[in-house]
mmCIF file of C-alpha atoms in Angstrom:
data_model
loop_
_atom_site.group_PDB
_atom_site.id
_atom_site.type_symbol
_atom_site.label_atom_id
_atom_site.label_comp_id
_atom_site.label_asym_id
_atom_site.label_seq_id
_atom_site.Cartn_x
_atom_site.Cartn_y
_atom_site.Cartn_z
ATOM 1 C CA MET C 1 -8.126 34.977 -10.712
ATOM 2 C CA SER C 2 -10.408 33.595 -14.298
ATOM 3 C CA ALA C 3 -12.800 31.123 -14.676
ATOM 4 C CA GLY C 4 -10.340 29.306 -16.367
ATOM 5 C CA THR C 5 -7.544 29.243 -14.063
ATOM 6 C CA ARG C 6 -9.217 28.466 -10.618
ATOM 7 C CA LEU C 7 -10.610 24.927 -13.107
ATOM 8 C CA THR C 8 -6.925 24.687 -13.773
ATOM 9 C CA GLU C 9 -6.031 24.781 -10.112
ATOM 10 C CA ALA C 10 -9.074 22.083 -9.139
ATOM 11 C CA ARG C 11 -7.901 19.707 -11.302
ATOM 12 C CA SER C 12 -4.304 20.162 -9.865
ATOM 13 C CA PHE C 13 -5.696 19.099 -7.367
ATOM 14 C CA LEU C 14 -8.163 16.398 -7.658
ATOM 15 C CA ARG C 15 -5.031 15.101 -9.665
ATOM 16 C CA ARG C 16 -2.826 14.605 -6.467
ATOM 17 C CA ARG C 17 -5.763 14.074 -3.941
ATOM 18 C CA GLY C 18 -6.085 11.410 -6.390
ATOM 19 C CA ARG C 19 -3.134 9.886 -6.600
ATOM 20 C CA ALA C 20 -2.311 10.281 -2.870
ATOM 21 C CA GLY C 21 -5.642 8.288 -2.213
ATOM 22 C CA PHE C 22 -4.525 5.709 -4.285
ATOM 23 C CA SER C 23 -1.251 5.515 -3.079
ATOM 24 C CA ARG C 24 -2.862 5.267 0.713
ATOM 25 C CA SER C 25 -5.511 2.441 -0.501
ATOM 26 C CA LYS C 26 -2.243 0.172 -2.085
ATOM 27 C CA SER C 27 0.090 0.921 0.333
ATOM 28 C CA SER C 28 -3.406 -0.502 2.970
ATOM 29 C CA PHE C 29 -4.211 -3.327 0.753
ATOM 30 C CA MET C 30 -3.009 -5.712 2.921
ATOM 31 C CA PRO C 31 -3.474 -4.550 6.204
ATOM 32 C CA ALA C 32 -7.482 -4.952 5.162
ATOM 33 C CA LEU C 33 -6.840 -7.483 4.402
ATOM 34 C CA ARG C 34 -5.667 -8.840 7.278
ATOM 35 C CA ILE C 35 -8.851 -6.744 9.173
ATOM 36 C CA THR C 36 -11.374 -8.083 7.391
ATOM 37 C CA PHE C 37 -10.147 -11.791 7.277
ATOM 38 C CA CYS C 38 -9.610 -11.630 11.252
ATOM 39 C CA ALA C 39 -13.427 -10.110 11.823
ATOM 40 C CA VAL C 40 -15.373 -12.453 9.665
ATOM 41 C CA ALA C 41 -13.256 -15.126 11.484
ATOM 42 C CA ALA C 42 -14.360 -13.764 14.723
ATOM 43 C CA TYR C 43 -17.814 -13.538 13.223
ATOM 44 C CA VAL C 44 -18.246 -16.709 11.965
ATOM 45 C CA VAL C 45 -16.969 -18.786 14.720
ATOM 46 C CA ALA C 46 -18.730 -16.812 17.798
ATOM 47 C CA GLU C 47 -21.678 -16.755 15.519
ATOM 48 C CA ARG C 48 -21.282 -21.006 14.231
ATOM 49 C CA VAL C 49 -19.356 -22.899 16.846
ATOM 50 C CA LEU C 50 -20.846 -20.986 19.669
ATOM 51 C CA GLY C 51 -24.298 -20.486 18.617
ATOM 52 C CA HIS C 52 -24.170 -16.539 19.508
ATOM 53 C CA GLN C 53 -26.772 -14.300 17.491
ATOM 54 C CA GLY C 54 -25.362 -12.067 15.634
ATOM 55 C CA PRO C 55 -21.873 -11.484 17.458
ATOM 56 C CA LEU C 56 -21.261 -7.693 16.851
ATOM 57 C CA PHE C 57 -19.061 -7.089 19.927
ATOM 58 C CA ALA C 58 -16.305 -10.226 18.157
ATOM 59 C CA ALA C 59 -15.676 -8.754 15.319
ATOM 60 C CA THR C 60 -15.541 -4.915 16.219
ATOM 61 C CA SER C 61 -12.712 -5.944 18.882
ATOM 62 C CA SER C 62 -11.211 -7.364 16.276
ATOM 63 C CA ILE C 63 -11.731 -4.785 13.566
ATOM 64 C CA ILE C 64 -10.006 -1.891 16.431
ATOM 65 C CA ALA C 65 -7.429 -4.512 17.979
ATOM 66 C CA LEU C 66 -5.916 -3.910 14.120
ATOM 67 C CA GLY C 67 -6.777 -1.109 12.986
ATOM 68 C CA PHE C 68 -3.838 0.953 11.138
ATOM 69 C CA ALA C 69 -3.073 2.645 14.260
ATOM 70 C CA LYS C 70 0.911 3.150 14.655
ATOM 71 C CA GLY C 71 2.673 1.620 17.576
ATOM 72 C CA PRO C 72 3.286 -1.432 19.654
ATOM 73 C CA ARG C 73 0.540 -3.970 17.754
ATOM 74 C CA VAL C 74 0.909 -6.579 20.250
ATOM 75 C CA ARG C 75 0.001 -3.831 23.161
ATOM 76 C CA LYS C 76 -2.320 -2.512 20.912
ATOM 77 C CA VAL C 77 -4.731 -5.890 20.626
ATOM 78 C CA LEU C 78 -4.177 -6.707 23.983
ATOM 79 C CA GLU C 79 -5.205 -2.906 25.503
ATOM 80 C CA VAL C 80 -8.616 -3.057 22.983
ATOM 81 C CA ALA C 81 -9.133 -6.902 23.984
ATOM 82 C CA VAL C 82 -9.181 -6.274 27.833
ATOM 83 C CA GLY C 83 -10.288 -2.757 27.290
ATOM 84 C CA CYS C 84 -13.930 -4.697 25.461
ATOM 85 C CA THR C 85 -14.295 -7.792 27.475
ATOM 86 C CA LEU C 86 -13.865 -5.519 30.582
ATOM 87 C CA GLY C 87 -16.083 -2.402 29.694
ATOM 88 C CA ILE C 88 -18.264 -5.166 28.421
ATOM 89 C CA THR C 89 -18.114 -7.238 31.660
ATOM 90 C CA VAL C 90 -18.676 -3.204 33.714
ATOM 91 C CA GLY C 91 -21.123 -3.018 31.123
ATOM 92 C CA ASP C 92 -23.344 -6.400 32.541
ATOM 93 C CA LEU C 93 -23.409 -6.065 36.027
ATOM 94 C CA LEU C 94 -24.639 -1.997 35.891
ATOM 95 C CA LEU C 95 -26.843 -3.185 33.914
ATOM 96 C CA HIS C 96 -27.814 -5.951 35.636
ATOM 97 C CA PHE C 97 -28.555 -4.966 39.371
ATOM 98 C CA LEU C 98 -29.660 -1.088 37.537
ATOM 99 C CA GLY C 99 -30.953 -1.974 34.518
ATOM 100 C CA PRO C 100 -31.624 0.008 30.758
ATOM 101 C CA GLY C 101 -31.835 3.707 30.844
ATOM 102 C CA ILE C 102 -30.054 7.075 29.957
ATOM 103 C CA TRP C 103 -29.060 7.704 33.324
ATOM 104 C CA GLN C 104 -27.980 4.038 34.003
ATOM 105 C CA ALA C 105 -25.580 5.330 30.698
ATOM 106 C CA ALA C 106 -24.375 7.385 32.008
ATOM 107 C CA LEU C 107 -23.148 6.489 35.227
ATOM 108 C CA VAL C 108 -21.663 3.170 33.683
ATOM 109 C CA LEU C 109 -19.752 5.728 31.331
ATOM 110 C CA LEU C 110 -18.650 7.727 34.042
ATOM 111 C CA VAL C 111 -17.637 4.573 35.795
ATOM 112 C CA SER C 112 -15.688 2.596 33.202
ATOM 113 C CA ILE C 113 -13.263 5.934 32.528
ATOM 114 C CA LEU C 114 -11.918 6.000 35.309
ATOM 115 C CA LEU C 115 -12.412 2.462 36.244
ATOM 116 C CA ALA C 116 -10.063 2.185 33.028
ATOM 117 C CA ARG C 117 -7.144 5.267 34.105
ATOM 118 C CA PHE C 118 -7.472 3.053 36.840
ATOM 119 C CA LEU C 119 -5.845 0.249 35.933
ATOM 120 C CA ASP C 120 -4.068 1.183 32.946
ATOM 121 C CA SER C 121 -2.650 4.570 31.495
ATOM 122 C CA GLY C 122 -3.211 3.625 28.238
ATOM 123 C CA THR C 123 -5.348 5.894 26.163
ATOM 124 C CA ILE C 124 -6.653 2.995 23.816
ATOM 125 C CA PHE C 125 -7.632 1.080 26.791
ATOM 126 C CA THR C 126 -10.543 4.170 27.998
ATOM 127 C CA THR C 127 -11.802 4.286 24.844
ATOM 128 C CA GLN C 128 -12.262 0.915 24.661
ATOM 129 C CA MET C 129 -13.436 -0.212 28.019
ATOM 130 C CA ALA C 130 -15.848 2.996 27.864
ATOM 131 C CA LEU C 131 -17.470 2.692 25.204
ATOM 132 C CA GLN C 132 -18.267 -1.335 24.903
ATOM 133 C CA SER C 133 -19.721 -0.733 28.467
ATOM 134 C CA VAL C 134 -22.065 2.148 27.358
ATOM 135 C CA LEU C 135 -22.356 -0.180 23.984
ATOM 136 C CA VAL C 136 -24.374 -2.554 26.423
ATOM 137 C CA VAL C 137 -25.970 -0.886 28.497
ATOM 138 C CA LEU C 138 -27.686 1.220 25.243
ATOM 139 C CA LEU C 139 -28.150 -1.785 22.836
ATOM 140 C CA PRO C 140 -30.762 -4.539 23.897
ATOM 141 C CA ALA C 141 -30.040 -7.580 25.965
ATOM 142 C CA PRO C 142 -28.271 -11.387 23.866
ATOM 143 C CA VAL C 143 -30.502 -14.376 23.857
ATOM 144 C CA GLY C 144 -27.375 -15.640 24.818
ATOM 145 C CA GLY C 145 -27.496 -14.474 28.709
ATOM 146 C CA PRO C 146 -26.004 -11.483 30.114
ATOM 147 C CA PHE C 147 -21.798 -11.672 29.653
ATOM 148 C CA THR C 148 -22.434 -13.202 26.041
ATOM 149 C CA ARG C 149 -21.012 -10.057 24.656
ATOM 150 C CA SER C 150 -17.655 -10.571 26.533
ATOM 151 C CA LEU C 151 -16.394 -14.001 25.010
ATOM 152 C CA ASP C 152 -17.642 -12.235 22.052
ATOM 153 C CA ALA C 153 -14.684 -10.511 22.516
ATOM 154 C CA VAL C 154 -12.587 -12.296 24.008
ATOM 155 C CA ILE C 155 -12.869 -14.246 20.532
ATOM 156 C CA GLY C 156 -12.139 -10.755 19.171
ATOM 157 C CA GLY C 157 -9.175 -9.722 20.382
ATOM 158 C CA ALA C 158 -7.661 -13.325 20.478
ATOM 159 C CA PHE C 159 -8.089 -13.171 16.590
ATOM 160 C CA ALA C 160 -7.105 -10.135 16.467
ATOM 161 C CA LEU C 161 -3.694 -11.314 19.178
ATOM 162 C CA ILE C 162 -3.574 -14.728 16.462
ATOM 163 C CA VAL C 163 -3.546 -12.582 13.066
ATOM 164 C CA THR C 164 -0.795 -10.150 14.236
ATOM 165 C CA MET C 165 1.461 -13.454 15.355
ATOM 166 C CA LEU C 166 1.250 -14.898 12.209
ATOM 167 C CA ILE C 167 0.766 -13.107 9.228
ATOM 168 C CA PRO C 168 1.373 -9.367 10.943
ATOM 169 C CA GLY C 169 3.540 -7.733 7.224
ATOM 170 C CA ASP C 170 7.554 -7.116 7.213
ATOM 171 C CA PRO C 171 8.380 -5.655 9.871
ATOM 172 C CA ARG C 172 10.934 -4.028 7.823
ATOM 173 C CA SER C 173 8.806 -1.670 4.891
ATOM 174 C CA GLU C 174 7.511 0.880 7.404
ATOM 175 C CA PRO C 175 10.755 1.851 8.744
ATOM 176 C CA ARG C 176 12.995 1.637 5.337
ATOM 177 C CA SER C 177 9.709 4.461 3.982
ATOM 178 C CA HIS C 178 10.041 6.521 6.953
ATOM 179 C CA LEU C 179 13.934 6.584 6.776
ATOM 180 C CA GLN C 180 14.089 7.507 3.095
ATOM 181 C CA LYS C 181 11.960 10.406 3.963
ATOM 182 C CA LEU C 182 13.726 11.138 6.405
ATOM 183 C CA LEU C 183 17.330 11.213 4.460
ATOM 184 C CA ASP C 184 15.445 12.650 1.646
ATOM 185 C CA GLU C 185 14.336 16.196 3.390
ATOM 186 C CA LEU C 186 17.689 15.864 5.549
ATOM 187 C CA SER C 187 19.830 16.208 1.805
ATOM 188 C CA GLY C 188 17.012 18.928 0.917
ATOM 189 C CA VAL C 189 18.567 20.698 3.887
ATOM 190 C CA LEU C 190 21.949 20.158 2.818
ATOM 191 C CA ARG C 191 21.046 21.158 -0.894
ATOM 192 C CA GLU C 192 19.058 25.444 0.929
ATOM 193 C CA CYS C 193 22.618 25.232 2.848
ATOM 194 C CA ALA C 194 24.805 25.009 -0.655
ATOM 195 C CA ASP C 195 21.898 27.114 -2.408
ATOM 196 C CA ALA C 196 23.077 29.919 0.174
ATOM 197 C CA LEU C 197 25.964 30.016 0.627
ATOM 198 C CA ALA C 198 26.624 29.509 -3.090
ATOM 199 C CA GLN C 199 24.885 32.309 -3.268
ATOM 200 C CA SER C 200 25.818 34.192 -0.083
ATOM 201 C CA ASP C 201 21.931 34.775 1.100
ATOM 202 C CA PRO C 202 21.443 34.467 5.033
ATOM 203 C CA THR C 203 17.833 33.526 4.569
ATOM 204 C CA LYS C 204 17.924 30.979 2.558
ATOM 205 C CA ALA C 205 20.535 29.826 5.418
ATOM 206 C CA TRP C 206 17.444 30.710 7.950
ATOM 207 C CA HIS C 207 14.837 29.059 5.202
ATOM 208 C CA ALA C 208 17.361 25.894 6.448
ATOM 209 C CA LEU C 209 17.430 26.143 9.500
ATOM 210 C CA VAL C 210 13.405 26.126 9.511
ATOM 211 C CA ARG C 211 13.363 22.806 7.662
ATOM 212 C CA ALA C 212 15.310 20.594 9.528
ATOM 213 C CA ARG C 213 13.010 22.569 12.827
ATOM 214 C CA ALA C 214 10.229 21.473 10.590
ATOM 215 C CA SER C 215 11.527 17.792 10.167
ATOM 216 C CA GLN C 216 10.595 16.833 14.257
ATOM 217 C CA PRO C 217 7.345 15.187 12.747
ATOM 218 C CA LEU C 218 9.383 12.625 10.238
ATOM 219 C CA ILE C 219 11.992 11.885 13.326
ATOM 220 C CA ASP C 220 9.451 10.950 15.351
ATOM 221 C CA ASP C 221 8.110 8.254 13.045
ATOM 222 C CA VAL C 222 10.508 7.187 12.075
ATOM 223 C CA ARG C 223 10.915 6.886 16.178
ATOM 224 C CA GLY C 224 6.827 5.188 15.950
ATOM 225 C CA SER C 225 8.077 2.455 12.755
ATOM 226 C CA PHE C 226 10.520 0.257 14.954
ATOM 227 C CA SER C 227 8.633 0.319 18.021
ATOM 228 C CA SER C 228 6.714 -1.649 16.011
ATOM 229 C CA ALA C 229 9.890 -3.628 13.685
ATOM 230 C CA ARG C 230 11.367 -4.710 16.949
ATOM 231 C CA GLU C 231 8.030 -6.450 18.466
ATOM 232 C CA VAL C 232 7.140 -7.731 14.838
ATOM 233 C CA ALA C 233 10.614 -9.723 14.584
ATOM 234 C CA ARG C 234 10.726 -10.540 17.859
ATOM 235 C CA ILE C 235 6.809 -12.354 18.632
ATOM 236 C CA SER C 236 6.460 -13.723 14.059
ATOM 237 C CA LEU C 237 8.187 -17.421 13.599
ATOM 238 C CA ALA C 238 7.790 -15.864 9.795
ATOM 239 C CA TYR C 239 9.873 -12.621 10.139
ATOM 240 C CA ARG C 240 12.013 -13.678 13.406
ATOM 241 C CA ARG C 241 15.171 -14.313 10.934
ATOM 242 C CA HIS C 242 15.052 -10.372 10.879
ATOM 243 C CA ARG C 243 16.086 -8.695 13.925
ATOM 244 C CA ASP C 244 19.924 -8.540 12.775
ATOM 245 C CA GLU C 245 18.735 -6.198 9.823
ATOM 246 C CA VAL C 246 15.688 -4.157 11.788
ATOM 247 C CA GLY C 247 18.927 -3.722 14.514
ATOM 248 C CA ASP C 248 21.072 -2.539 11.706
ATOM 249 C CA LEU C 249 18.342 -0.310 10.446
ATOM 250 C CA GLN C 250 17.180 1.522 13.562
ATOM 251 C CA ASP C 251 21.345 2.000 14.072
ATOM 252 C CA SER C 252 21.453 3.765 10.909
ATOM 253 C CA ALA C 253 17.793 5.749 12.198
ATOM 254 C CA GLU C 254 19.371 7.088 15.172
ATOM 255 C CA MET C 255 22.442 8.604 12.723
ATOM 256 C CA ALA C 256 19.859 9.534 10.862
ATOM 257 C CA ASP C 257 18.536 11.647 13.517
ATOM 258 C CA LEU C 258 21.534 12.681 14.284
ATOM 259 C CA ALA C 259 22.540 13.963 11.612
ATOM 260 C CA MET C 260 18.994 15.966 11.060
ATOM 261 C CA ARG C 261 19.378 17.458 14.614
ATOM 262 C CA ASN C 262 22.925 18.341 13.583
ATOM 263 C CA SER C 263 21.820 20.249 10.299
ATOM 264 C CA ARG C 264 19.928 22.537 12.293
ATOM 265 C CA VAL C 265 23.180 23.515 14.023
ATOM 266 C CA PHE C 266 24.979 24.223 11.340
ATOM 267 C CA SER C 267 22.196 26.584 9.050
ATOM 268 C CA ARG C 268 22.279 28.363 12.828
ATOM 269 C CA ARG C 269 25.945 28.950 12.215
ATOM 270 C CA LEU C 270 25.976 29.731 8.077
ATOM 271 C CA THR C 271 23.873 32.096 9.176
ATOM 272 C CA SER C 272 25.499 34.291 11.296
ATOM 273 C CA VAL C 273 28.868 32.874 8.902
ATOM 274 C CA ILE C 274 26.742 34.855 5.491
ATOM 275 C CA ASN C 275 25.832 37.730 7.907
ATOM 276 C CA HIS C 276 29.579 38.264 8.523
ATOM 277 C CA ALA C 277 30.715 38.149 4.940
ATOM 278 C CA ALA C 278 33.204 35.518 6.811
ATOM 279 C CA MET C 279 34.144 33.470 2.939
ATOM 280 C CA THR C 280 36.538 34.530 1.245
ATOM 281 C CA ASP C 281 34.341 33.320 -3.112
ATOM 282 C CA GLU C 282 37.567 30.150 -2.851
ATOM 283 C CA ALA C 283 36.338 29.229 0.503
ATOM 284 C CA ILE C 284 32.891 30.307 -0.265
ATOM 285 C CA GLU C 285 32.786 27.842 -3.887
ATOM 286 C CA ALA C 286 35.023 25.166 -1.809
ATOM 287 C CA PHE C 287 32.140 24.035 0.723
ATOM 288 C CA SER C 288 29.051 24.619 -0.900
ATOM 289 C CA GLU C 289 30.869 22.159 -3.646
ATOM 290 C CA VAL C 290 31.344 19.977 0.151
ATOM 291 C CA LEU C 291 27.401 20.529 0.703
ATOM 292 C CA GLN C 292 26.321 19.363 -2.704
ATOM 293 C CA GLU C 293 28.225 16.254 -3.019
ATOM 294 C CA THR C 294 27.123 15.834 0.835
ATOM 295 C CA ALA C 295 23.360 15.813 -0.556
ATOM 296 C CA ASP C 296 24.593 13.443 -3.786
ATOM 297 C CA ALA C 297 25.152 10.654 -0.596
ATOM 298 C CA VAL C 298 22.594 11.185 1.836
ATOM 299 C CA GLU C 299 20.940 10.577 -1.406
ATOM 300 C CA ILE C 300 22.391 7.286 -2.193
ATOM 301 C CA LEU C 301 22.120 6.257 1.629
ATOM 302 C CA ALA C 302 18.495 6.626 2.102
ATOM 303 C CA GLU C 303 17.547 4.144 -1.724
ATOM 304 C CA GLY C 304 20.517 2.225 -0.082
ATOM 305 C CA LEU C 305 18.543 1.729 3.156
ATOM 306 C CA SER C 306 15.062 1.633 1.727
ATOM 307 C CA ASP C 307 16.317 -1.453 -0.642
ATOM 308 C CA SER C 308 14.359 -4.123 -0.120
ATOM 309 C CA ASP C 309 16.646 -6.370 -2.618
ATOM 310 C CA SER C 310 20.254 -6.908 -0.105
ATOM 311 C CA GLY C 311 21.925 -6.701 -2.339
ATOM 312 C CA ALA C 312 21.459 -3.111 -4.524
ATOM 313 C CA ARG C 313 21.242 -2.186 -1.052
ATOM 314 C CA GLU C 314 24.937 -3.318 0.405
ATOM 315 C CA ARG C 315 25.931 -2.078 -3.170
ATOM 316 C CA ARG C 316 24.508 1.408 -2.635
ATOM 317 C CA LEU C 317 24.955 1.471 1.314
ATOM 318 C CA SER C 318 29.347 0.512 -0.449
ATOM 319 C CA GLY C 319 28.886 3.666 -2.622
ATOM 320 C CA ALA C 320 27.534 6.226 -0.096
ATOM 321 C CA ARG C 321 30.488 4.993 2.409
ATOM 322 C CA ASN C 322 32.402 5.534 -0.308
ATOM 323 C CA ASP C 323 31.369 9.098 -0.850
ATOM 324 C CA LEU C 324 31.192 10.616 2.330
ATOM 325 C CA ALA C 325 34.428 9.034 3.082
ATOM 326 C CA GLU C 326 35.989 11.543 0.696
ATOM 327 C CA ILE C 327 34.400 14.150 1.616
ATOM 328 C CA ALA C 328 35.567 13.830 4.592
ATOM 329 C CA THR C 329 39.272 13.148 3.872
ATOM 330 C CA ARG C 330 38.462 17.316 2.963
ATOM 331 C CA LEU C 331 37.011 18.253 6.068
ATOM 332 C CA HIS C 332 39.793 20.447 6.391
ATOM 333 C CA PRO C 333 39.628 24.261 6.197
ATOM 334 C CA LYS C 334 43.303 24.455 5.232
ATOM 335 C CA HIS C 335 41.809 21.795 2.184
ATOM 336 C CA LEU C 336 39.333 24.729 1.815
ATOM 337 C CA GLY C 337 40.343 27.470 1.497
ATOM 338 C CA ILE C 338 39.455 28.849 4.995
ATOM 339 C CA VAL C 339 41.323 31.620 7.120
ATOM 340 C CA THR C 340 39.145 32.875 9.234
ATOM 341 C CA MET C 341 37.146 31.714 12.987
ATOM 342 C CA GLU C 342 33.824 32.010 11.999
ATOM 343 C CA GLY C 343 34.694 29.690 8.444
ATOM 344 C CA GLU C 344 36.539 27.606 10.320
ATOM 345 C CA GLY C 345 33.853 27.520 12.781
ATOM 346 C CA LEU C 346 31.863 26.075 10.552
ATOM 347 C CA VAL C 347 34.217 23.382 8.969
ATOM 348 C CA LEU C 348 33.972 22.259 12.880
ATOM 349 C CA VAL C 349 30.434 21.945 12.979
ATOM 350 C CA PHE C 350 29.875 20.039 10.158
ATOM 351 C CA ARG C 351 33.129 16.910 10.482
ATOM 352 C CA PRO C 352 30.047 15.229 13.707
ATOM 353 C CA LEU C 353 27.155 15.528 10.811
ATOM 354 C CA MET C 354 29.769 13.542 8.704
ATOM 355 C CA VAL C 355 30.873 10.683 11.466
ATOM 356 C CA ASP C 356 26.913 10.699 11.840
ATOM 357 C CA LEU C 357 26.496 9.923 8.270
ATOM 358 C CA LEU C 358 28.685 7.551 8.265
ATOM 359 C CA GLU C 359 28.102 5.596 11.357
ATOM 360 C CA ALA C 360 24.681 6.024 9.497
ATOM 361 C CA THR C 361 26.527 3.720 6.130
ATOM 362 C CA GLY C 362 27.254 1.005 8.858
ATOM 363 C CA LEU C 363 30.678 2.200 9.869
ATOM 364 C CA SER C 364 31.718 2.719 14.167
ATOM 365 C CA HIS C 365 31.893 5.465 15.618
ATOM 366 C CA ASP C 366 35.466 5.244 15.469
ATOM 367 C CA ASP C 367 36.010 4.190 12.065
ATOM 368 C CA ALA C 368 33.908 7.341 10.455
ATOM 369 C CA ALA C 369 35.982 9.808 12.403
ATOM 370 C CA ALA C 370 39.017 8.635 11.595
ATOM 371 C CA TYR C 371 38.839 9.837 7.925
ATOM 372 C CA LEU C 372 38.955 13.195 8.826
ATOM 373 C CA PRO C 373 41.976 15.340 8.775
ATOM 374 C CA ARG C 374 43.686 15.929 11.928
ATOM 375 C CA LEU C 375 43.152 19.606 12.832
#
C-alpha cells in the first residue's frame, strides 16, 4: 500500500470519526446541560446554604446519578443516591472505629460490596456504595464532622431526582431514533433477500440471514429506550400528555421486533428455495418485486414513526399502511405464479411478516390479517 493511499484512508477515517463525534456531542448537549446544572446547584447549596467546605460528594453523586447510561432513570437516580449515602455512612462508621489506613480501606471496601449485594442486585448500587465508602476512608475527614459527606450525597441525589422529574428530556426522542434504525435495518435485510432471489444467489440469502440475526443489539436498544420513555412520561409534568404516544410507539416497536424475527425465518427458507431452484423465472421476478416494494414501504414506515411532526407522521404512516396493504393482497402463491410446494412455503412464511408490518402502522391484528388473500 502506497503512502498516498494510507494518507487518504487516514483522512477518511478522521472525517468519519469527526462526524460521529460531532453527532454524539450534538445529541448529548441537553443531557450535559442538565448534568452541569445539577452538579453546580448541589455543590452551591451544600457549600453556601449548609456551610460545608468543599462538598465534593454533592457534585459527584448528582453527576453519576444523571449520567448517560440507559435504563429507567428514577431507579438509577435512587440507586446512586442511596448507594452513595450508604457507602459514605458505612465508610464514616468504620473510619470512626478503625481509623484511616490501607488495610482499613480494604476492609471497608469488602464490607461495602457484600452489604450492597445483600441489599440490592443492582450493579450501579453496588458500585456506588463501594466507591464512596473507600473514598471516605482514603480522603481527609471534613471539617463539619464525620457524616457531613453523607448529607452531601443526599443533596446531590435529591437534585438529580428533581432534575429528572422536572427537565428529563423528551421521552419520545430516543425510542424514535432506535426504532428508525431497526426498521432501516429490516428494509436492508428485505432488499438483500430480493437481490438474492432475483439473482438466484443462495449466498446472498445467507448473508441476509446473518444480517437479520445480527440485529439483536438494535432490538435491545429499542426495548431499553422504552423503559426510560415510559418512566419519564409517567413522572414528568411536562411530558405526561405524551403517554399515549409513547404507548403507540412501543406497540409499533414490538411489531417491528416480530417482523425482524420473522425476516430471519424467511431468509433461512429463501436460502433453501434458491438452492433447490424451486421457482420459475416469472415467480422469481414477481416475488422479488414484492420484496423490494415491501422494503420501500418499511422505509416510509421508519420515517413516519420517527417524525416529530404529528401531521407528517400520520401522512407517512397512512402511506406506508396503504402500500403494505396493497402488497398483502398479492401474497397468494397463484397471484405470484408459484406452483411448487417449496415456493408456496416461502409465501406462507412471508405472510406473518407482512401482518407484523401492518400492525406496526397502527392496525389491529384482525384488520391487518384481513388484507391477506384466503389460501
